[in-house]
XYZ file of C-alpha atoms in Angstrom:
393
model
C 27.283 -108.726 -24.501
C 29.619 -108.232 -21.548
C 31.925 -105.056 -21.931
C 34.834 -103.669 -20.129
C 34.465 -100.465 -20.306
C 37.821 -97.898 -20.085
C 37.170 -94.535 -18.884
C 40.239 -92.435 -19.336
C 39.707 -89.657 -18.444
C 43.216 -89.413 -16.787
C 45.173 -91.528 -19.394
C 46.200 -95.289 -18.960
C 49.206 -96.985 -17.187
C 50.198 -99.918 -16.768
C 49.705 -100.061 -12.869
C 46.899 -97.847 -12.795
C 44.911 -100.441 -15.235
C 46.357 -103.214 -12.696
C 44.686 -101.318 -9.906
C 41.227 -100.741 -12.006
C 41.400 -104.505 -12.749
C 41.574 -105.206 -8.904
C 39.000 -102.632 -7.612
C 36.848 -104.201 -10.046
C 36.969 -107.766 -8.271
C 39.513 -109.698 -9.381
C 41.232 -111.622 -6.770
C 44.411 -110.766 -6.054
C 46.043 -113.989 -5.114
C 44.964 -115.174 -8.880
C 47.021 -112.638 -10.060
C 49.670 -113.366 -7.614
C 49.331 -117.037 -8.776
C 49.608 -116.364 -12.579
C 52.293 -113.936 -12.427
C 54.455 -116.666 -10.315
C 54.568 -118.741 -13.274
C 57.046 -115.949 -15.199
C 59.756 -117.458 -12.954
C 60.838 -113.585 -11.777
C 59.458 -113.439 -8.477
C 62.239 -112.589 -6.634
C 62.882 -109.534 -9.006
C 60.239 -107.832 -7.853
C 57.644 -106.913 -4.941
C 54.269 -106.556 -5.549
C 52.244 -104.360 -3.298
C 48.564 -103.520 -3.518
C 47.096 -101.072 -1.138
C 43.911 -99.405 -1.110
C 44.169 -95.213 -1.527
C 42.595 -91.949 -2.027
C 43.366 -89.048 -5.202
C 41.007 -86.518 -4.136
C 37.893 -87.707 -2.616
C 38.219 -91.112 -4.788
C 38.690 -94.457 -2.838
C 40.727 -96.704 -5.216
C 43.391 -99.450 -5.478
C 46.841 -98.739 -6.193
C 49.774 -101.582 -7.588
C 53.013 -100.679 -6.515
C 55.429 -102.810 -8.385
C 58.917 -102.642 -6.082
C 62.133 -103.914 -7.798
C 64.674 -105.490 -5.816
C 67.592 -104.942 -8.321
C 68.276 -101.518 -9.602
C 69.883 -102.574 -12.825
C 67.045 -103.921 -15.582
C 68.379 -106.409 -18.584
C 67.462 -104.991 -21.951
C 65.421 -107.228 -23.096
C 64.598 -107.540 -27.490
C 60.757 -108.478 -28.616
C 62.779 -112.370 -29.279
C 63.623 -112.233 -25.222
C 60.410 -111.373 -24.204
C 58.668 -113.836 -26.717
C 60.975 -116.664 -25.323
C 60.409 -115.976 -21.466
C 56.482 -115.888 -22.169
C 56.257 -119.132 -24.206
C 58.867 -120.618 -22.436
C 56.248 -120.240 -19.260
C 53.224 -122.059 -17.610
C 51.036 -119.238 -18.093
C 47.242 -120.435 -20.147
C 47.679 -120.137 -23.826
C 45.108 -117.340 -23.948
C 47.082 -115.363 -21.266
C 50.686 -116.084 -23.700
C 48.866 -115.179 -26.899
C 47.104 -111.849 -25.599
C 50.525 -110.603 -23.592
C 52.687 -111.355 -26.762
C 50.239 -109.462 -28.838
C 50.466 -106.434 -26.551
C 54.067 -106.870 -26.710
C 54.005 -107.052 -30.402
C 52.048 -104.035 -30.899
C 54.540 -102.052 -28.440
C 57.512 -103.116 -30.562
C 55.805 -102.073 -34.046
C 55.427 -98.639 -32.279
C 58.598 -98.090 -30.859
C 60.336 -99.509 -34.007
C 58.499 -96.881 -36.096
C 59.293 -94.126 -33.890
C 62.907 -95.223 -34.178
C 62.828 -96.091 -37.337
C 63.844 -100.031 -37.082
C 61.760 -103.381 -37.510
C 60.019 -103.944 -33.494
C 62.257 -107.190 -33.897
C 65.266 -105.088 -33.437
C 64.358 -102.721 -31.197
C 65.683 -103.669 -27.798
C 63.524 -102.677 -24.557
C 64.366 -100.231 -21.638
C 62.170 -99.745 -19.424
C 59.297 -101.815 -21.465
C 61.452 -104.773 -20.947
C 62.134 -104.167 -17.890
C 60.606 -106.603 -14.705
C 57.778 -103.982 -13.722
C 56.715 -103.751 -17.651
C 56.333 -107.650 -17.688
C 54.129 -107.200 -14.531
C 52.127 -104.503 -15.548
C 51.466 -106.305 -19.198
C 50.989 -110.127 -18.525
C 48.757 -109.347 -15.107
C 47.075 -106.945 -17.066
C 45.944 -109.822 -19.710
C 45.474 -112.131 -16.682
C 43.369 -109.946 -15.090
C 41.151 -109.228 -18.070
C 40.876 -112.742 -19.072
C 39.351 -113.130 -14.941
C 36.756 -111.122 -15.845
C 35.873 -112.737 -18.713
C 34.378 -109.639 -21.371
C 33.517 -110.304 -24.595
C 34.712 -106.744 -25.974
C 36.751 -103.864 -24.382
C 35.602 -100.699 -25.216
C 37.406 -97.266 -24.354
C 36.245 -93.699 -23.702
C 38.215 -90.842 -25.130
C 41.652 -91.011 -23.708
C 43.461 -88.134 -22.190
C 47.313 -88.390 -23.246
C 48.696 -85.363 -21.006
C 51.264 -82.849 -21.672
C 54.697 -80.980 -21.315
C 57.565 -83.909 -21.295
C 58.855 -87.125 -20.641
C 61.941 -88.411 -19.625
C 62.592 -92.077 -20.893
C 65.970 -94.248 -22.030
C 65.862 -92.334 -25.419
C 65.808 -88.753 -23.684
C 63.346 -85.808 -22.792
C 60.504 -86.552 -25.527
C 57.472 -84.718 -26.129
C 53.797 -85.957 -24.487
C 52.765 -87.797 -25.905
C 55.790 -89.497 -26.576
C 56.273 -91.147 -30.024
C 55.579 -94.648 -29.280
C 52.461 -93.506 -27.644
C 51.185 -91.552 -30.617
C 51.702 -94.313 -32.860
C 49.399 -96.537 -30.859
C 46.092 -94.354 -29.811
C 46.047 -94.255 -34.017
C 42.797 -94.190 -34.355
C 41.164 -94.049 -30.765
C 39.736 -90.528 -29.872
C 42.024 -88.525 -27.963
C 42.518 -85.425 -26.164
C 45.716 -83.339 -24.362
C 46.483 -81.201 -22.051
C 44.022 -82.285 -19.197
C 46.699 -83.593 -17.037
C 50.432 -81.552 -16.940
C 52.464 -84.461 -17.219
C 52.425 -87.981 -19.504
C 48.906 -89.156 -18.688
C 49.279 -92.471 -21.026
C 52.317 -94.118 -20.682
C 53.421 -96.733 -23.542
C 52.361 -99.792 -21.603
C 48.807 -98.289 -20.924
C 48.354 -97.510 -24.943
C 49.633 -100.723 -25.954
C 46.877 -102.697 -23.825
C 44.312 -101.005 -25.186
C 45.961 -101.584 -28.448
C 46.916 -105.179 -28.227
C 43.786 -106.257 -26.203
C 41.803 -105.067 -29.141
C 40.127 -102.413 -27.487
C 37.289 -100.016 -29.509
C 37.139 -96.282 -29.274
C 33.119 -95.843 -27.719
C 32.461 -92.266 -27.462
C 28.860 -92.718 -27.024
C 26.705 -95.225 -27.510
C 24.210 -96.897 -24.661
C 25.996 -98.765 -21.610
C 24.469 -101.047 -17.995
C 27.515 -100.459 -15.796
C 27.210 -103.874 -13.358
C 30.424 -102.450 -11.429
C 32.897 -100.221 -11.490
C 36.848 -99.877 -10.588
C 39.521 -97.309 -10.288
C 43.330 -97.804 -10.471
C 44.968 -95.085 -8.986
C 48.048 -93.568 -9.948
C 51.723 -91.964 -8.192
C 50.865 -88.371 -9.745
C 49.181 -85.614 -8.508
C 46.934 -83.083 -10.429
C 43.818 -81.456 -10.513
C 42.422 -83.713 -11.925
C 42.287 -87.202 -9.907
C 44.989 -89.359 -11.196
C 42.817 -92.510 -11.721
C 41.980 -94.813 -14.273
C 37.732 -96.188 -14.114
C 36.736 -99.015 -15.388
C 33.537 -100.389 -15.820
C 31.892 -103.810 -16.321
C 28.360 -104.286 -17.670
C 26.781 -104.939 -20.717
C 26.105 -102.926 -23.777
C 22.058 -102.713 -23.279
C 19.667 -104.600 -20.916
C 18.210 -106.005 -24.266
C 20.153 -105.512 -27.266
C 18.126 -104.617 -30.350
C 17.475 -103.447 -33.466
C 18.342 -102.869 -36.980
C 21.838 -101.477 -37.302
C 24.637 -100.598 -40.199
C 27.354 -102.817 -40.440
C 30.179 -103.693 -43.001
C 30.944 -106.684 -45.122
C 34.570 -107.044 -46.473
C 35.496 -110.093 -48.823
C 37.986 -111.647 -51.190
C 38.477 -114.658 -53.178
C 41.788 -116.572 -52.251
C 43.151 -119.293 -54.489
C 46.957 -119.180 -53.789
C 47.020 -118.998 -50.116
C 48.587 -122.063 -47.851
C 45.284 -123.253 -46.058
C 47.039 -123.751 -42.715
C 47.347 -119.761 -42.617
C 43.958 -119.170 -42.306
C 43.461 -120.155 -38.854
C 46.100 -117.648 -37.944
C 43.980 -114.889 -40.267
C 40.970 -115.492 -38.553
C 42.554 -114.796 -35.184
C 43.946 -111.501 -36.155
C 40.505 -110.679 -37.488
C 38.867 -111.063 -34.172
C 41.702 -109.781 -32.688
C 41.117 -106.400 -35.070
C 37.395 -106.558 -34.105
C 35.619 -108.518 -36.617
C 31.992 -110.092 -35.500
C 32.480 -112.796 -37.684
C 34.807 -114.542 -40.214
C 33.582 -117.137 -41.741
C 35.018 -119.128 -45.606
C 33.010 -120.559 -48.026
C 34.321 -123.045 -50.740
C 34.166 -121.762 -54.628
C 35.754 -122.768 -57.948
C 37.152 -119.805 -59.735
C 38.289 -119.289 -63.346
C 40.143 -122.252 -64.997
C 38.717 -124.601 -62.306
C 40.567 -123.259 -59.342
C 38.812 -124.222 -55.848
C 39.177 -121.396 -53.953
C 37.588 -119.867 -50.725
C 35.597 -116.920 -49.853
C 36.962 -115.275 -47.196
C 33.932 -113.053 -45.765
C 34.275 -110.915 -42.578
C 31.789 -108.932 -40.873
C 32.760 -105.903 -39.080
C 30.480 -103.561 -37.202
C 31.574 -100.273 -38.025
C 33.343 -98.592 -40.211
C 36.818 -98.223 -37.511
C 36.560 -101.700 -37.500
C 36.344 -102.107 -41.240
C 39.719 -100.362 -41.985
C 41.243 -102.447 -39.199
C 39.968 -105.782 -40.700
C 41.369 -104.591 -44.340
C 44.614 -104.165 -42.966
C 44.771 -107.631 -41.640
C 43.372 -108.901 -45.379
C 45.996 -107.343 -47.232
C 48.810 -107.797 -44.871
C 48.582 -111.258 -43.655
C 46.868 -113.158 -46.656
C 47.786 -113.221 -50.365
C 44.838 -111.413 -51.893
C 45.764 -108.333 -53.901
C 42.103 -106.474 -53.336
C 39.229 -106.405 -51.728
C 34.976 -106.540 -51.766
C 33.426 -104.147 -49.036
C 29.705 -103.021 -48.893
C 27.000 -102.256 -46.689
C 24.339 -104.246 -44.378
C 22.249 -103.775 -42.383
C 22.548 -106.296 -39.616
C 19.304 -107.285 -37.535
C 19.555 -108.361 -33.565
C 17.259 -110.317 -31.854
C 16.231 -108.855 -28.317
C 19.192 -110.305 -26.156
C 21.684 -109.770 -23.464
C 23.883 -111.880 -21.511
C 24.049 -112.603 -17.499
C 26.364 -114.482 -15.097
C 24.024 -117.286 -14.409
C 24.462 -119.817 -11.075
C 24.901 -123.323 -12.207
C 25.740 -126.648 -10.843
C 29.260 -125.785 -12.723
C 29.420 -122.268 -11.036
C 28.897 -118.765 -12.507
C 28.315 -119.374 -16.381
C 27.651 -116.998 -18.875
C 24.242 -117.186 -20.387
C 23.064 -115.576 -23.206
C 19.377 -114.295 -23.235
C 16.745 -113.465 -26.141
C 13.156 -112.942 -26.308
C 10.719 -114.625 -28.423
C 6.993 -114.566 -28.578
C 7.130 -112.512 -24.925
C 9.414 -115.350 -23.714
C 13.067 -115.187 -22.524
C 15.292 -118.129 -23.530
C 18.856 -118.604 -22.000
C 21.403 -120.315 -23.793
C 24.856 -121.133 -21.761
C 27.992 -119.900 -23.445
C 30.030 -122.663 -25.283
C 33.284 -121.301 -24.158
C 32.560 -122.005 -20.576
C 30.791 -125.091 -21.241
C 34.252 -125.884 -22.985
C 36.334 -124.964 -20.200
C 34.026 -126.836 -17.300
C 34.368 -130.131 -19.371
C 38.279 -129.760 -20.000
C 38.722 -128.971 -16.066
C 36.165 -131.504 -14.814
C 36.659 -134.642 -17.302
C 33.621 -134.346 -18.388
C 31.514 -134.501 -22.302
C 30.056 -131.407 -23.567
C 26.792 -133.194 -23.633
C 27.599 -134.004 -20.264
C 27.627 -130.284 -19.317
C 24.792 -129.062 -21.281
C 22.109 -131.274 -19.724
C 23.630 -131.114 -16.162
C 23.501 -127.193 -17.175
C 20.268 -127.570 -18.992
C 17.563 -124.788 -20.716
C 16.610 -121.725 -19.121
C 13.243 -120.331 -20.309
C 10.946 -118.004 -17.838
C 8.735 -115.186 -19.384
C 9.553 -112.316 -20.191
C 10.080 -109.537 -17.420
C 10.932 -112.050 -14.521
C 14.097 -112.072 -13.257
């Protein structure tokens, strides 16, 4: 499984995770490219440079405005300019959500819906940078789960549109809910409400342990100075060389009769989205012959678990809830960038009977065959099966 790994041990900004995103190897003129399709280049200047906080060689994002005076911008502005764009429906869908997640927070703090609160310096050009080339980035590199170390939030104050506020700021507490944290490590605001809502939105899991194959690693550097280095790593690698084992995990059901079935699409989303392993419905007749569905979801802990309820109870019709125990078995596997005809393509590796069998991962298989005109059958057997004993490379 391919993970993105957060190390925060100086907080999370927006331009700092730009910068990690960048060190990491993503090209910059694809984030150039996708950010061009907003339609705001001239409000801005992008500038990437390569820097140094205290012995550590990193990349910084500058993002320059070239008009002092910001619009104010509501959740419905921001909603409008990103659909309204050319961006990939993945990159739309992920931004909104982090979006979304930043106007929940900020309209509990002020105590208003997020669809009234109207943006300062969130909405703002260098916000819109920071949060769509952050998703762009991310969705470069291609991980199957972001995972995020315990995240300093700083101390003493901030100034923002609302006034001097307390580190971390409101907004920001509301959205490290239930991430580990720490304060006081850094003597100003170490995680600024762009850099929590990222990790929020982008469905990021608190990993305070746990075992971890770094492949390569990043840092975005920050405009502060401190003792500490003001950088943000990242990491990219997978979560073991072969994944196995038995392992607790969490089972959450309920029997819907009287939902719309259109809306479950949209529930399943926001499952994954919450960190769910797997949804999955199964068709059953309830009392007085009512055909109904089984909506199961698999979550693997029990963070997860309370996230996945929340999505149950909030976006489908069901009154209560089925959770219990399992313990989930994994075949040996782990997952590579493999050369193709096609390019670099995910593969996905297990071991059976002291043999390794790859299988390539339907989402790129997907994509090559959209892009190239191609069948899926088509790209499987051009692709074909990878099998080589076990310990080769």
């Amino acid at each position: 499984m391919r993970i993105l790994f957060y190390d925060c041990f100086a907080g999370i900004s927006g331009d700092m995770n730009l910068g990690a995103l960048l060190d990491l190897g993503v090209d910059p003129d694809k984030l150039r490219q996708g950010l061009s399709l907003l339609g705001l280049d001239e409000a801005y200047e992008l500038r990437i440079e390569r820097g140094v906080k205290q012995g550590i060689v990193g990349t910084q994002v500058v993002v320059s405005l070239t008009e002092a005076a910001q619009p104010e911008r509501s959740l419905a502005d921001i909603e409008s300019l990103i659909g309204q764009s050319d961006l990939s429906e993945p990159v739309k869908v992920k931004s909104l959500t982090v979006f979304r997640a930043l106007a929940e927070a900020e309209g509990k703090a002020h105590g208003c819906s997020g669809e009234a609160v109207h943006f300062h310096e969130v909405g703002a050009v260098d916000a819109l940078v920071d949060v769509v080339g952050g998703v762009i980035c991310i969705e470069e590199l291609m991980p199957d789960a972001l995972w995020v170390s315990e995240v300093e939030l700083g101390g003493g104050f901030a100034e923002c549109a609302h006034g001097r506020l307390p580190v971390p700021a409101p907004a920001v507490a509301e959205l490290v809910r239930g991430f580990s944290v720490r304060r006081g490590g850094m003597p100003f605001e170490a995680t600024t409400p762009t850099g929590a809502a990222l990790l929020r939105g982008m469905g990021a899991q608190s990993r305070t342990g746990g075992a971890f194959v770094p492949e390569r690693t990043g840092y975005g550097l920050g405009s502060r100075d401190a003792e500490t280095p003001n950088a943000l790593r990242v990491w990219l690698g997978a979560a073991a060389d072969y994944e196995t084992g038995i392992r607790e995990a969490f089972v959450t059901e309920t029997n819907i009769d009287d939902m719309n079935p259109e809306w479950f699409a949209f529930v399943e989303e926001k499952l994954f989205e919450a960190g769910a392993s797997d949804v999955y419905r199964t068709p059953i007749v309830m009392k007085k012959g009512r055909m109904a569905a089984l909506l199961s979801v698999l979550a693997p802990d029990a963070q997860t678990l309370q996230k996945v309820q929340d999505v149950l109870l909030t976006h489908t019709t069901t009154l209560g809830l089925r959770s219990y125990a399992v313990k989930k078995m994994a075949a040996p596997r782990r997952e590579t960038l493999t050369a193709t005809p096609f390019g670099l393509v995910r593969v996905k590796w297990s071991v059976r009977d002291n043999k390794v069998f790859g299988k390539p991962e339907y989402e790129d298989c997907r994509r090559i065959a959209t892009e190239r005109g191609l069948t899926l059958h088509e790209v499987y057997r051009e692709i074909g099966c990878f099998s080589q004993l076990a310990g080769e490379d």
